[in-house]
Short mmCIF file of C-alpha atoms and ligand atoms in Angstrom, two decimals:
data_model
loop_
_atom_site.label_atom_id
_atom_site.label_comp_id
_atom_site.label_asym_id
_atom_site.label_seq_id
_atom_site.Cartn_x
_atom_site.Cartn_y
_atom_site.Cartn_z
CA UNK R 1 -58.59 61.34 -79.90
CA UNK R 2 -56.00 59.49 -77.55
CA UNK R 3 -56.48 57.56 -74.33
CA UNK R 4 -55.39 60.58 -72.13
CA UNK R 5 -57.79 62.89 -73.87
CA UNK R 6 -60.87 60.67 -73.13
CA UNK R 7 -60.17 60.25 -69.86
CA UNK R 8 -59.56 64.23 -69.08
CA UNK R 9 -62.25 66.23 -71.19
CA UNK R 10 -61.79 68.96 -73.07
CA UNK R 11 -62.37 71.95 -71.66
CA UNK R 12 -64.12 75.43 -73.00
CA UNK R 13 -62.19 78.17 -71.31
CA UNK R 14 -59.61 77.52 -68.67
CA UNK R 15 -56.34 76.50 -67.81
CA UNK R 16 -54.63 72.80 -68.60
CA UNK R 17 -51.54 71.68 -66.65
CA UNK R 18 -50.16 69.02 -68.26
CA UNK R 19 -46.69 66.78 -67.90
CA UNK R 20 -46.99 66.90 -63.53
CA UNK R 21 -44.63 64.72 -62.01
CA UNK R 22 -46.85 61.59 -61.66
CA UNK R 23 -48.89 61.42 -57.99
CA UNK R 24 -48.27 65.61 -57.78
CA UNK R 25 -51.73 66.66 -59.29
CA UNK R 26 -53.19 67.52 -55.92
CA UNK R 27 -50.21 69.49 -54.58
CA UNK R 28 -50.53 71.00 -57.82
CA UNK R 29 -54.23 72.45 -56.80
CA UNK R 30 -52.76 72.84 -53.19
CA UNK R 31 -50.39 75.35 -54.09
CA UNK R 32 -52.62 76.96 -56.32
CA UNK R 33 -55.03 77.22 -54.00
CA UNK R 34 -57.77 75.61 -55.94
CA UNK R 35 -60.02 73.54 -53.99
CA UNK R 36 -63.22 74.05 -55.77
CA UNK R 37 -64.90 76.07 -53.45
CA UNK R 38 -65.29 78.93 -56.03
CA UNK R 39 -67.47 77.28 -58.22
CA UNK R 40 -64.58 76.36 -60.59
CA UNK R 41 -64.83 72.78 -62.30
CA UNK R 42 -61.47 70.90 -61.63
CA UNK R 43 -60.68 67.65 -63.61
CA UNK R 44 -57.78 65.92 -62.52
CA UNK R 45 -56.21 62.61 -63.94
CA UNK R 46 -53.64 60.88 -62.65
CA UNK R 47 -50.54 58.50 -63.54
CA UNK R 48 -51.79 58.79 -67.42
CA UNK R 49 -48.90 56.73 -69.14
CA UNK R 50 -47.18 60.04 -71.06
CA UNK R 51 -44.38 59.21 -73.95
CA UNK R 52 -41.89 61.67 -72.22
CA UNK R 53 -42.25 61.21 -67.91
CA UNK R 54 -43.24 57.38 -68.12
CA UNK R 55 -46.14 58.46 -66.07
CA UNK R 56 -47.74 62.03 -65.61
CA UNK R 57 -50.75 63.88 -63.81
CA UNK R 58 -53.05 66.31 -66.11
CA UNK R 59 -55.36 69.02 -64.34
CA UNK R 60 -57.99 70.98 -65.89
CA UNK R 61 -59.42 74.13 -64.32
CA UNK R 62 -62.53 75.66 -66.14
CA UNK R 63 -63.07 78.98 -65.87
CA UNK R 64 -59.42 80.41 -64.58
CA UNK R 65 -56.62 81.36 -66.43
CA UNK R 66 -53.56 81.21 -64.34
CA UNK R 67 -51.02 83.54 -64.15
CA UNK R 68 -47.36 83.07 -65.26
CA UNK R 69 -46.45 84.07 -61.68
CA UNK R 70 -48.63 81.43 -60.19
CA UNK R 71 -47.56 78.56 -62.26
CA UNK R 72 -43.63 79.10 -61.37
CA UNK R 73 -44.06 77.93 -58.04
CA UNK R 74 -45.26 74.58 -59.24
CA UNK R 75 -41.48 74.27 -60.86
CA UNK R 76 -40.81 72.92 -57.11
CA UNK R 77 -42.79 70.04 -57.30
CA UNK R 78 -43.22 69.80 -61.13
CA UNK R 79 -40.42 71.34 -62.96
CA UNK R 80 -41.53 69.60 -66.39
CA UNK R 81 -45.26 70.64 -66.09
CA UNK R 82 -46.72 72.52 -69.04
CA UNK R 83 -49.24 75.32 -69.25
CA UNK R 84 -52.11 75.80 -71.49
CA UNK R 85 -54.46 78.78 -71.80
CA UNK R 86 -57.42 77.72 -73.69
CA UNK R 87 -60.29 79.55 -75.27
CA UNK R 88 -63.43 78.12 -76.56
CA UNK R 89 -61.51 75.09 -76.77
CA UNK R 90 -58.02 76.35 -78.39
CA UNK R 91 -55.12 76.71 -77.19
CA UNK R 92 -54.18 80.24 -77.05
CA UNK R 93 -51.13 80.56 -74.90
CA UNK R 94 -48.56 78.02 -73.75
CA UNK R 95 -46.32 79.01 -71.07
CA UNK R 96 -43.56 76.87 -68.80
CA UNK R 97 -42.89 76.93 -65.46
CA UNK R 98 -39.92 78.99 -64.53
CA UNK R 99 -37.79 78.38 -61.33
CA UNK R 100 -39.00 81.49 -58.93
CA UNK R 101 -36.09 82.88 -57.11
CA UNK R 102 -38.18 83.52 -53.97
CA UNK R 103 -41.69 81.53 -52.84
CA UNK R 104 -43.55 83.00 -50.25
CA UNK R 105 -46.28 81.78 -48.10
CA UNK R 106 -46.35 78.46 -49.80
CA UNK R 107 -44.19 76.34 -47.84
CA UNK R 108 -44.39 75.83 -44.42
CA UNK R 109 -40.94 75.43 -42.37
CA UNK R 110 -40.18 71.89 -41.12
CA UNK R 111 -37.98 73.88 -37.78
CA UNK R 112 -41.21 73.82 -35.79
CA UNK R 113 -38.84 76.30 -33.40
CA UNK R 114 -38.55 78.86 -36.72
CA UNK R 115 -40.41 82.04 -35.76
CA UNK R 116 -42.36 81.56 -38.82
CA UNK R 117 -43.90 78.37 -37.41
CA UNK R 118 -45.45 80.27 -34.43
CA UNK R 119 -48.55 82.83 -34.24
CA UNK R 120 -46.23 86.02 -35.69
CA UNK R 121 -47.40 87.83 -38.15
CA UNK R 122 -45.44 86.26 -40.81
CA UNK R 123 -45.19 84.33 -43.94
CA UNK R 124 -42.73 81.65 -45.08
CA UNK R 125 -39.99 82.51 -47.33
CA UNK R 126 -37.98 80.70 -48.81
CA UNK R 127 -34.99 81.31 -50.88
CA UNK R 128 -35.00 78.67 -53.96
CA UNK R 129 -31.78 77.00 -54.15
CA UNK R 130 -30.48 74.52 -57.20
CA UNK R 131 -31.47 72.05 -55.35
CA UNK R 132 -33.89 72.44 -52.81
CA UNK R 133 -35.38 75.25 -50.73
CA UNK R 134 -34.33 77.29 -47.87
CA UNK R 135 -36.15 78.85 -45.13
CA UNK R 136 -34.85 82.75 -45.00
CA UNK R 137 -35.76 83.11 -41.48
CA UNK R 138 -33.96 80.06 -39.32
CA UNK R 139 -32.32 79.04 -42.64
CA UNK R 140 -33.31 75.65 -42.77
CA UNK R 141 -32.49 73.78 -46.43
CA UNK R 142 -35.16 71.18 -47.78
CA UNK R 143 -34.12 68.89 -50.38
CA UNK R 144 -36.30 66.36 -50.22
CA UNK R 145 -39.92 65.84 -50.89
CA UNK R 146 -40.63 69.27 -50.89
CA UNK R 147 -44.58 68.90 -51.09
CA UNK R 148 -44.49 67.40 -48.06
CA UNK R 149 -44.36 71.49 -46.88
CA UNK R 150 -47.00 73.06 -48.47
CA UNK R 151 -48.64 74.44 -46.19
CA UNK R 152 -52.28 73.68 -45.53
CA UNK R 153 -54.86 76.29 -47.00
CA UNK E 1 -23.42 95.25 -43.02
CA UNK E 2 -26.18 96.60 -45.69
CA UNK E 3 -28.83 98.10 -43.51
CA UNK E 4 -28.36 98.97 -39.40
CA UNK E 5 -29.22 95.80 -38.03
CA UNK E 6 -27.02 92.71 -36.90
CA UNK E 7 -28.82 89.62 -37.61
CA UNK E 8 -26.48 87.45 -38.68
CA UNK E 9 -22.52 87.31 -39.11
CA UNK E 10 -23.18 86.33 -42.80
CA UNK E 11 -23.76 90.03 -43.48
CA UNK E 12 -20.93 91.02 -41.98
CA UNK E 13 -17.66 91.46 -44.50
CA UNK E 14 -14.23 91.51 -43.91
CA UNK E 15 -14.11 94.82 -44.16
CA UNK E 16 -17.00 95.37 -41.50
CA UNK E 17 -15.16 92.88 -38.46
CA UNK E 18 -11.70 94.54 -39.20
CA UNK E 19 -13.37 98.17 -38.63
CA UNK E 20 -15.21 97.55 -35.33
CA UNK E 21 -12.59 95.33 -33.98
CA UNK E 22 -9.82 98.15 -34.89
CA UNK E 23 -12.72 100.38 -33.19
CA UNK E 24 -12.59 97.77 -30.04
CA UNK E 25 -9.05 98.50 -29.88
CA UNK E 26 -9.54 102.38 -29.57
CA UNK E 27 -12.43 102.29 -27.48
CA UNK E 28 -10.83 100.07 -24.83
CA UNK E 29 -7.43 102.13 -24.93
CA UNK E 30 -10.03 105.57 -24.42
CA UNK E 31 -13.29 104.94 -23.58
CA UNK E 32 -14.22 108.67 -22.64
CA UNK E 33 -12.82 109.52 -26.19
CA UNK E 34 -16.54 108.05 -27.25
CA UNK E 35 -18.98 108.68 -24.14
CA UNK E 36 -19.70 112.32 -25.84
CA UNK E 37 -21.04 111.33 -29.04
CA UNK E 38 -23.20 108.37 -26.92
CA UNK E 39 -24.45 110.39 -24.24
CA UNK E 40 -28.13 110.32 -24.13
CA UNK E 41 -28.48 107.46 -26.44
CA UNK E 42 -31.01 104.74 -25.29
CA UNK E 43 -30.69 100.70 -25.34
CA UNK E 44 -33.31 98.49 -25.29
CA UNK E 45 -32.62 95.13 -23.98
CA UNK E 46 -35.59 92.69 -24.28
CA UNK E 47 -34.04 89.13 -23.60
CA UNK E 48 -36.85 86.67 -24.08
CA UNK E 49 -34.88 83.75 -22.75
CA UNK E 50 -32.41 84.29 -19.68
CA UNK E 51 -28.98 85.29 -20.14
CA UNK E 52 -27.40 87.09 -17.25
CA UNK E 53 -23.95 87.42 -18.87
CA UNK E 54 -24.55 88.80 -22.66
CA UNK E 55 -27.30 91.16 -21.14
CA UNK E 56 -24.87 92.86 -18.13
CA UNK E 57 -22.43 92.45 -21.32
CA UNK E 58 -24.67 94.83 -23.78
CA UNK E 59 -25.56 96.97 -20.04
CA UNK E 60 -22.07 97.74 -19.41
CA UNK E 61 -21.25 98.91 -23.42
CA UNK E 62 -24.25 101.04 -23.48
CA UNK E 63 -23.31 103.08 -20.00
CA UNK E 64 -19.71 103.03 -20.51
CA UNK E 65 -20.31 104.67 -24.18
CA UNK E 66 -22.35 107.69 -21.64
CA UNK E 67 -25.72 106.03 -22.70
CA UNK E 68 -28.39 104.45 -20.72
CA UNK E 69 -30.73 101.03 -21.11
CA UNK E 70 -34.45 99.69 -20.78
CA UNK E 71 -34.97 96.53 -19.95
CA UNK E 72 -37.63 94.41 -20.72
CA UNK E 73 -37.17 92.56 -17.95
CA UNK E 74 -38.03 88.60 -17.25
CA UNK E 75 -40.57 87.22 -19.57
CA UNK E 76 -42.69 86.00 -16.58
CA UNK E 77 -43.28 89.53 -15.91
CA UNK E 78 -44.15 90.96 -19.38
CA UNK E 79 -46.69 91.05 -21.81
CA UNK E 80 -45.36 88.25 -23.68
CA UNK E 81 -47.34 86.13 -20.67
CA UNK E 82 -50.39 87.68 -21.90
CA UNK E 83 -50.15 86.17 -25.49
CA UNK E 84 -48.33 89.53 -27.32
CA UNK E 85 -46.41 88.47 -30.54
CA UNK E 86 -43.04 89.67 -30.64
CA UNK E 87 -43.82 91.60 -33.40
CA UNK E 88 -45.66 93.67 -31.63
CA UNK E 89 -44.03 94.08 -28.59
CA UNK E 90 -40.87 95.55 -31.50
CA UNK E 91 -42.74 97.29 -32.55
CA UNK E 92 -44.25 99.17 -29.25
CA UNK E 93 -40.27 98.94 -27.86
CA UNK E 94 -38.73 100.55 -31.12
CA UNK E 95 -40.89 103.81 -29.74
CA UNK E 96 -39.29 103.67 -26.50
CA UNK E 97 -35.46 103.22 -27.81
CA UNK E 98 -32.55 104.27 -30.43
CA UNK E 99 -31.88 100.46 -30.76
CA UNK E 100 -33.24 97.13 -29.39
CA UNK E 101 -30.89 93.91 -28.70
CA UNK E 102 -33.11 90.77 -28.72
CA UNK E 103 -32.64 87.83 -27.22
CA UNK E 104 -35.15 85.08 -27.96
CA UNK E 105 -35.93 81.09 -28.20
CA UNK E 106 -36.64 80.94 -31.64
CA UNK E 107 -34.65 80.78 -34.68
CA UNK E 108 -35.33 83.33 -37.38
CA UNK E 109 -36.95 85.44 -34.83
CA UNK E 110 -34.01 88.55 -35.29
CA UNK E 111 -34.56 88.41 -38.76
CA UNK E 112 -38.76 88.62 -38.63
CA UNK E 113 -38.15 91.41 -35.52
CA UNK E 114 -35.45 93.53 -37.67
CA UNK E 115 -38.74 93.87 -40.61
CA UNK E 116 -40.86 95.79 -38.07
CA UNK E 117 -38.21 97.92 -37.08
CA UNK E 118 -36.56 101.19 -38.50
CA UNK E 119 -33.77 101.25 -35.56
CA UNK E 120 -31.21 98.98 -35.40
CA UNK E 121 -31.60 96.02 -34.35
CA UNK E 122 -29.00 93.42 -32.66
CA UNK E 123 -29.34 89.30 -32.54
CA UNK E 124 -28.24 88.33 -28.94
CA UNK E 125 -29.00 85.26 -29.78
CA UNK E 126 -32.33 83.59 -31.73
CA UNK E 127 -32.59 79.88 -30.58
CA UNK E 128 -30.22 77.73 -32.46
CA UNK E 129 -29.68 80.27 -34.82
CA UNK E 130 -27.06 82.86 -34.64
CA UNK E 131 -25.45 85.05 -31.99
CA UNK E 132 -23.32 87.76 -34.28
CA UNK E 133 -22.33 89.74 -31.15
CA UNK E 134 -20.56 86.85 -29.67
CA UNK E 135 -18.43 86.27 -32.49
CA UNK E 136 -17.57 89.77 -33.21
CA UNK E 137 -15.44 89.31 -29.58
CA UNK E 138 -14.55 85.76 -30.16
CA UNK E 139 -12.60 87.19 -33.23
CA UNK E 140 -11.09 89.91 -31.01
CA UNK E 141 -9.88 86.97 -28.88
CA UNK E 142 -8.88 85.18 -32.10
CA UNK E 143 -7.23 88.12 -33.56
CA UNK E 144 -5.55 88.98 -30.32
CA UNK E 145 -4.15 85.59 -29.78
CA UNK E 146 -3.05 84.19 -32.91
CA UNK E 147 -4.08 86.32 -35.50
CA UNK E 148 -7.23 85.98 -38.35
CA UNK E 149 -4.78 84.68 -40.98
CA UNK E 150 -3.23 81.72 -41.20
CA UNK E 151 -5.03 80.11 -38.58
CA UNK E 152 -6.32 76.40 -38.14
CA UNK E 153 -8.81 76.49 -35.49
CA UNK E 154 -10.41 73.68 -34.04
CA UNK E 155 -14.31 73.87 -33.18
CA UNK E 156 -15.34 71.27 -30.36
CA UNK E 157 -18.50 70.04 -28.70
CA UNK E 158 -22.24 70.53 -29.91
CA UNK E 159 -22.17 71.74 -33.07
CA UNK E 160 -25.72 71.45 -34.15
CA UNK E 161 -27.36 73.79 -31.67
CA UNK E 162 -24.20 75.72 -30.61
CA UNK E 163 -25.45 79.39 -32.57
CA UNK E 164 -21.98 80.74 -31.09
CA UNK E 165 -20.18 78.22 -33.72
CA UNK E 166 -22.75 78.57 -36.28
CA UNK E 167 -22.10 82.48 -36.44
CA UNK E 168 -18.27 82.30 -35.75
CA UNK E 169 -17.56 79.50 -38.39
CA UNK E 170 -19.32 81.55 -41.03
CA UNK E 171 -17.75 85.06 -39.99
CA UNK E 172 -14.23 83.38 -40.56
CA UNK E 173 -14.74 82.47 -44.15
CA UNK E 174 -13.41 86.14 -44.66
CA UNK E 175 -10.05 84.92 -43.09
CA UNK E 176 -7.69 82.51 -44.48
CA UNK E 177 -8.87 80.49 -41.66
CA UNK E 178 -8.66 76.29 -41.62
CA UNK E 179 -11.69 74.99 -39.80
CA UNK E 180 -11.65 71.44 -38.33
CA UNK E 181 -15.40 70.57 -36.35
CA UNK E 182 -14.96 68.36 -33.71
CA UNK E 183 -18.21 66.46 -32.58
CA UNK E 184 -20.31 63.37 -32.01
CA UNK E 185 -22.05 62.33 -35.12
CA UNK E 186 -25.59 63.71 -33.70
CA UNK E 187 -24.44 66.49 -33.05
CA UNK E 188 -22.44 67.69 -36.55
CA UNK E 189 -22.77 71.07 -37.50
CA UNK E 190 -26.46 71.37 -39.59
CA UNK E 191 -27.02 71.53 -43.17
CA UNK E 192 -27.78 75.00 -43.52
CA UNK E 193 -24.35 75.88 -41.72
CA UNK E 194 -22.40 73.29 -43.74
CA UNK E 195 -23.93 74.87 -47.04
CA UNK E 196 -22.87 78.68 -46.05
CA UNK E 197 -19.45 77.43 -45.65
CA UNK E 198 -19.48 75.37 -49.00
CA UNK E 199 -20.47 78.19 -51.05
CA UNK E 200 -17.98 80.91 -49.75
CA UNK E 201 -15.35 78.17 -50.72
CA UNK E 202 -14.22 77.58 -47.05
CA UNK E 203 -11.46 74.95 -45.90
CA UNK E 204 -13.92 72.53 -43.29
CA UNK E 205 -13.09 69.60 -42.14
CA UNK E 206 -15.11 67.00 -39.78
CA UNK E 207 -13.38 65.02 -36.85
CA UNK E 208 -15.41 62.85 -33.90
CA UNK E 209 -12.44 62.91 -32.15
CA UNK E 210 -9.95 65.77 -31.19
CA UNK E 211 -6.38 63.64 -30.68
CA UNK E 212 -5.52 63.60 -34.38
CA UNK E 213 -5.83 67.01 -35.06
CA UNK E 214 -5.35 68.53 -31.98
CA UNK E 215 -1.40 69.43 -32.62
CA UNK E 216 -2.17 71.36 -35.77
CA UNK E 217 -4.30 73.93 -33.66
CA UNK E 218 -3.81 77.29 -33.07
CA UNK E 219 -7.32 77.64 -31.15
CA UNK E 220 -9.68 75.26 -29.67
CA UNK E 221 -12.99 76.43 -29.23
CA UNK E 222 -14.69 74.74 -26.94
CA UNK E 223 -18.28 74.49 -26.53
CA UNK E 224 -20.92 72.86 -23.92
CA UNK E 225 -22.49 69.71 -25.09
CA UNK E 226 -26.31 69.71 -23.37
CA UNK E 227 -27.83 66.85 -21.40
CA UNK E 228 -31.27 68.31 -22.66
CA UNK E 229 -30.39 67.62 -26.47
CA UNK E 230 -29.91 63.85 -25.62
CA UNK E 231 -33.11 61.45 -25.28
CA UNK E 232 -31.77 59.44 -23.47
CA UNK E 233 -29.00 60.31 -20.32
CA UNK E 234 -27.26 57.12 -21.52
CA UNK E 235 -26.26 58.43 -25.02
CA UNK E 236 -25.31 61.52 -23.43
CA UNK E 237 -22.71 59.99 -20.76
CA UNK E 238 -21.35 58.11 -23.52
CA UNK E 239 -20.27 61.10 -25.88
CA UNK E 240 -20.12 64.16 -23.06
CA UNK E 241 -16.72 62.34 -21.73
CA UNK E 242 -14.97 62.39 -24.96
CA UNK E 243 -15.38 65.99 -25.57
CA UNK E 244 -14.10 67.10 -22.05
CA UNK E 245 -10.46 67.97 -21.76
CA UNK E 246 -7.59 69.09 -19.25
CA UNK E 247 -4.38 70.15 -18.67
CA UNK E 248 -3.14 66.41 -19.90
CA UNK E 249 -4.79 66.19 -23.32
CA UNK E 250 -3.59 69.40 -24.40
CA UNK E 251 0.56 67.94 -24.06
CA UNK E 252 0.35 66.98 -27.84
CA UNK E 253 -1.01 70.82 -28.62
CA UNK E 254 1.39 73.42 -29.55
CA UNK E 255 3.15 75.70 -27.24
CA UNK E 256 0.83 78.77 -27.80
CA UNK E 257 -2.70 76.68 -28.41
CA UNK E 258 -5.67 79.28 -27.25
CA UNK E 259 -8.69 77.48 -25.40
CA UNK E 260 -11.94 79.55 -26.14
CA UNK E 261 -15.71 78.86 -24.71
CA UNK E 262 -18.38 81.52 -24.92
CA UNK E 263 -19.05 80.59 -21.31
CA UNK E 264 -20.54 79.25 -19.34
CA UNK E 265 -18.93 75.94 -18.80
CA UNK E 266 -19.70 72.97 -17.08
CA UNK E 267 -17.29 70.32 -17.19
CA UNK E 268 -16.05 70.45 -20.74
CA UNK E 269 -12.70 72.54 -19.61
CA UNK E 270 -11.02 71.00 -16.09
CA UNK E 271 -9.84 74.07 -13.87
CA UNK E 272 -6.36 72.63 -14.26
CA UNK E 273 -6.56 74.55 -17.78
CA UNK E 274 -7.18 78.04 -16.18
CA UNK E 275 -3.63 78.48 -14.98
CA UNK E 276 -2.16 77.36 -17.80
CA UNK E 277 -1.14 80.03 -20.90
CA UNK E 278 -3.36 78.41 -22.92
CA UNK E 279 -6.41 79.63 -21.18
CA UNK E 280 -7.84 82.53 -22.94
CA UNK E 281 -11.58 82.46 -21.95
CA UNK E 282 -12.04 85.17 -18.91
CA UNK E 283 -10.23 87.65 -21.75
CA UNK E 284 -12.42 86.58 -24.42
CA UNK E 285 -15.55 87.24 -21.48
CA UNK E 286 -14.04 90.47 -20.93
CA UNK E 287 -13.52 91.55 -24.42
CA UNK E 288 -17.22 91.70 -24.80
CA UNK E 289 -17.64 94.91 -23.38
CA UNK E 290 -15.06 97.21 -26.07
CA UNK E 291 -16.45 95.15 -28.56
CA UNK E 292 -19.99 95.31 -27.90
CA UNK E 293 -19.24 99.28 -27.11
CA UNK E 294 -17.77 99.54 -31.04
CA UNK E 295 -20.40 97.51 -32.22
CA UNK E 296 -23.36 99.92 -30.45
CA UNK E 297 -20.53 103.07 -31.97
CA UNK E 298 -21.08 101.94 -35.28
CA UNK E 299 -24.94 100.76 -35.44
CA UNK E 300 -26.21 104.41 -33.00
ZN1 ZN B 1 -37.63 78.35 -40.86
#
């Protein structure tokens, strides 16, 4: 058993996201929307030396298998993460993040005049570019430090 | 133009601004040709910011077309005081009318109000954002004075906020059109503008000062640079100056040079322009009405 492994335990049944851009684990759970409050056990552990990213984040979520359509989003913030499905302790499906083409209600616009920054009735979109994201309502492009806009839950 | 609304001039092709400003053309030569197909047809006008000159501008197109308008009226007076969301008060007016212009302070909000809609919709103007109408005329002007082809055009003043440039500088990527932006560094056209033009291949170039490229031009588009965008009044007198011009500056430009402004204008343009040829901006005012009226002929 390696370093990383004792430091993260195994899990049962679950999901494990592994190879996060080091320091990204809790935007990870932000945009997942996984704050614990369901009862789900979360292990997280971060900057774990890794072979390929120098350093990397690992989270574990008992209990919840994520959905390949809930894992692209994290390509924003951690386009080399990893999936694993596991059951009673195997891993049973692997699956990568996949650029989305669209993320929706995720982001929160840094235009605080954009209409979606008011009280509307309205979720962020934003069109996902090669190199960034941009709002589709005011249009505004963010390149940098994108998880500094995901929006509060 | 994919579905009935206006939102942007990015949706609008080639093909699109060449039909409604051959339409313009038709309409202004016959406007009764058009009143019986309009007659009866109501306009909505719900400007959520004041703008005395595009609203009477929108007025005049929908009666002289034989139709009639609503009018929100001032926003001190509506139910937007009492905490509505636009989307709902679209979605109450889109009972009342067979399209809705909107007017409003903040960007994106034509796009969000044209998804609660089924008629069309038209962007007068959403904050920094766009204002399609506008530059359906200023291309009228455009077309009228120099032609859409061949051109080098010369953009001037603020850039950032100026929706009239954003809108216009994108619609002429259809045209074999070279742009040159003319501004103080804060106020450079924004990244999402500069990235439209990029990717539909445009010719752009960036200038803090006019002189240099100023006998090149065929049009000069002028815009107003805002004391309110500046901090500080300081930074403001020191850039406003360089971006104001007159009947002097302009002996360098070439013979036929068209000055344009969306209006209104404070001291950017000195009235010694006015009765010189190269004044073009009471036409491009008064184009707004045939264009506007081929516009609402096209989207009713
Ligand atoms: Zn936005």
């Amino acid at each position: 058993m390696s370093d990383t492994e004792l430091r993260v335990s195994k899990i049962r049944n679950g999901t494990v996201i592994d190879h996060v851009t080091g320091g990204q684990a809790l935007n990870v759970l932000t945009i997942l929307d996984i704050d614990g409050s369901a009862g789900e056990q979360v292990s997280v552990g971060m900057n774990v030396p890794s072979g390929r990213l120098g350093r990397k984040d690992v989270v574990k979520v008992e209990d919840r298998e994520l959905s390949q359509s809930e894992v692209d989003v994290l390509s924003l913030i951690a386009p080399e993460a990893t999936i694993n499905i596991i059951r009673d302790y195997e891993v049973v499906e692997k699956l990568r993040v996949e650029r989305p083409d669209v993320v929706t209600g995720i982001l929160a616009c840094p235009n605080t005049n954009c209409i979606t920054s008011g009280s509307e009735p309205v979720e962020s979109r934003f069109e996902v570019l090669p190199d960034g994201v941009r709002c589709e309502y005011c249009g505004t492009i963010v390149r940098e430090q994108i998880a500094e806009h995901i929006e509060s839950q | 133009m994919p579905q009935d609304h206006l939102v942007t001039a990015k949706e609008l092709s080639r093909d699109d601004i060449e039909a409604i400003l051959d339409r313009a053309v038709e309409i202004a030569d016959d406007p009764s040709a058009f009143r019986e197909r309009h007659a009866d047809t109501l306009l909505a006008l719900c400007f959520f910011e004041p703008s005395t000159r595009t609203k009477m501008s929108f007025d005049a197109a929908a009666k002289r077309l034989g139709g009639e308008t609503v009018d929100m009226g001032s926003v001190e007076s509506s139910s937007v005081k009492k905490g509505e969301s636009l989307a709902d008060t679209m979605r109450v007016v889109e009972g009342y009318a067979d399209a809705i212009v909107l007017r409003h302070p903040s960007e994106g909000s034509a796009k969000m109000a044209s998804e609660f809609v089924d008629v069309p919709l038209i962007n007068a103007g959403d904050g920094a954002g766009h204002h399609p109408s506008q530059t359906l005329l200023d291309l009228f002007t455009i077309r009228e004075s120099a032609g859409l082809d061949d051109l080098t055009i010369g953009i001037m003043g603020d850039l950032k906020y100026g929706r009239t440039v954003h809108s216009l500088s994108t619609a002429l990527t259809n045209f074999d059109a070279r742009q040159h932006f003319i501004s103080p560094e804060s106020l450079r056209l924004p990244r999402s503008v500069r990235y439209d033009l990029h990717e539909a291949g445009a010719q752009v170039r960036e200038h803090t000062d006019l002189e240099a490229i100023l006998p090149e031009l065929d049009v000069l588009y002028v815009t107003r640079i805002q004391r309110e965008r500046f901090p500080d009044e300081n930074e403001y007198r020191k850039v406003a100056g360089e971006y104001q011009i007159d009947a002097e500056t302009l002996d360098d430009a070439k013979a036929d040079l068209s000055i344009m402004h969306p209006l209104p204008r404070v001291d950017e343009i000195a009235p010694d322009i006015d009765e010189t040829t190269h004044a073009n901006y009471f036409e491009q005012a008064h184009n707004g009405v045939p264009v506007r009226m081929a516009l609402l002929d096209r989207l009713l």
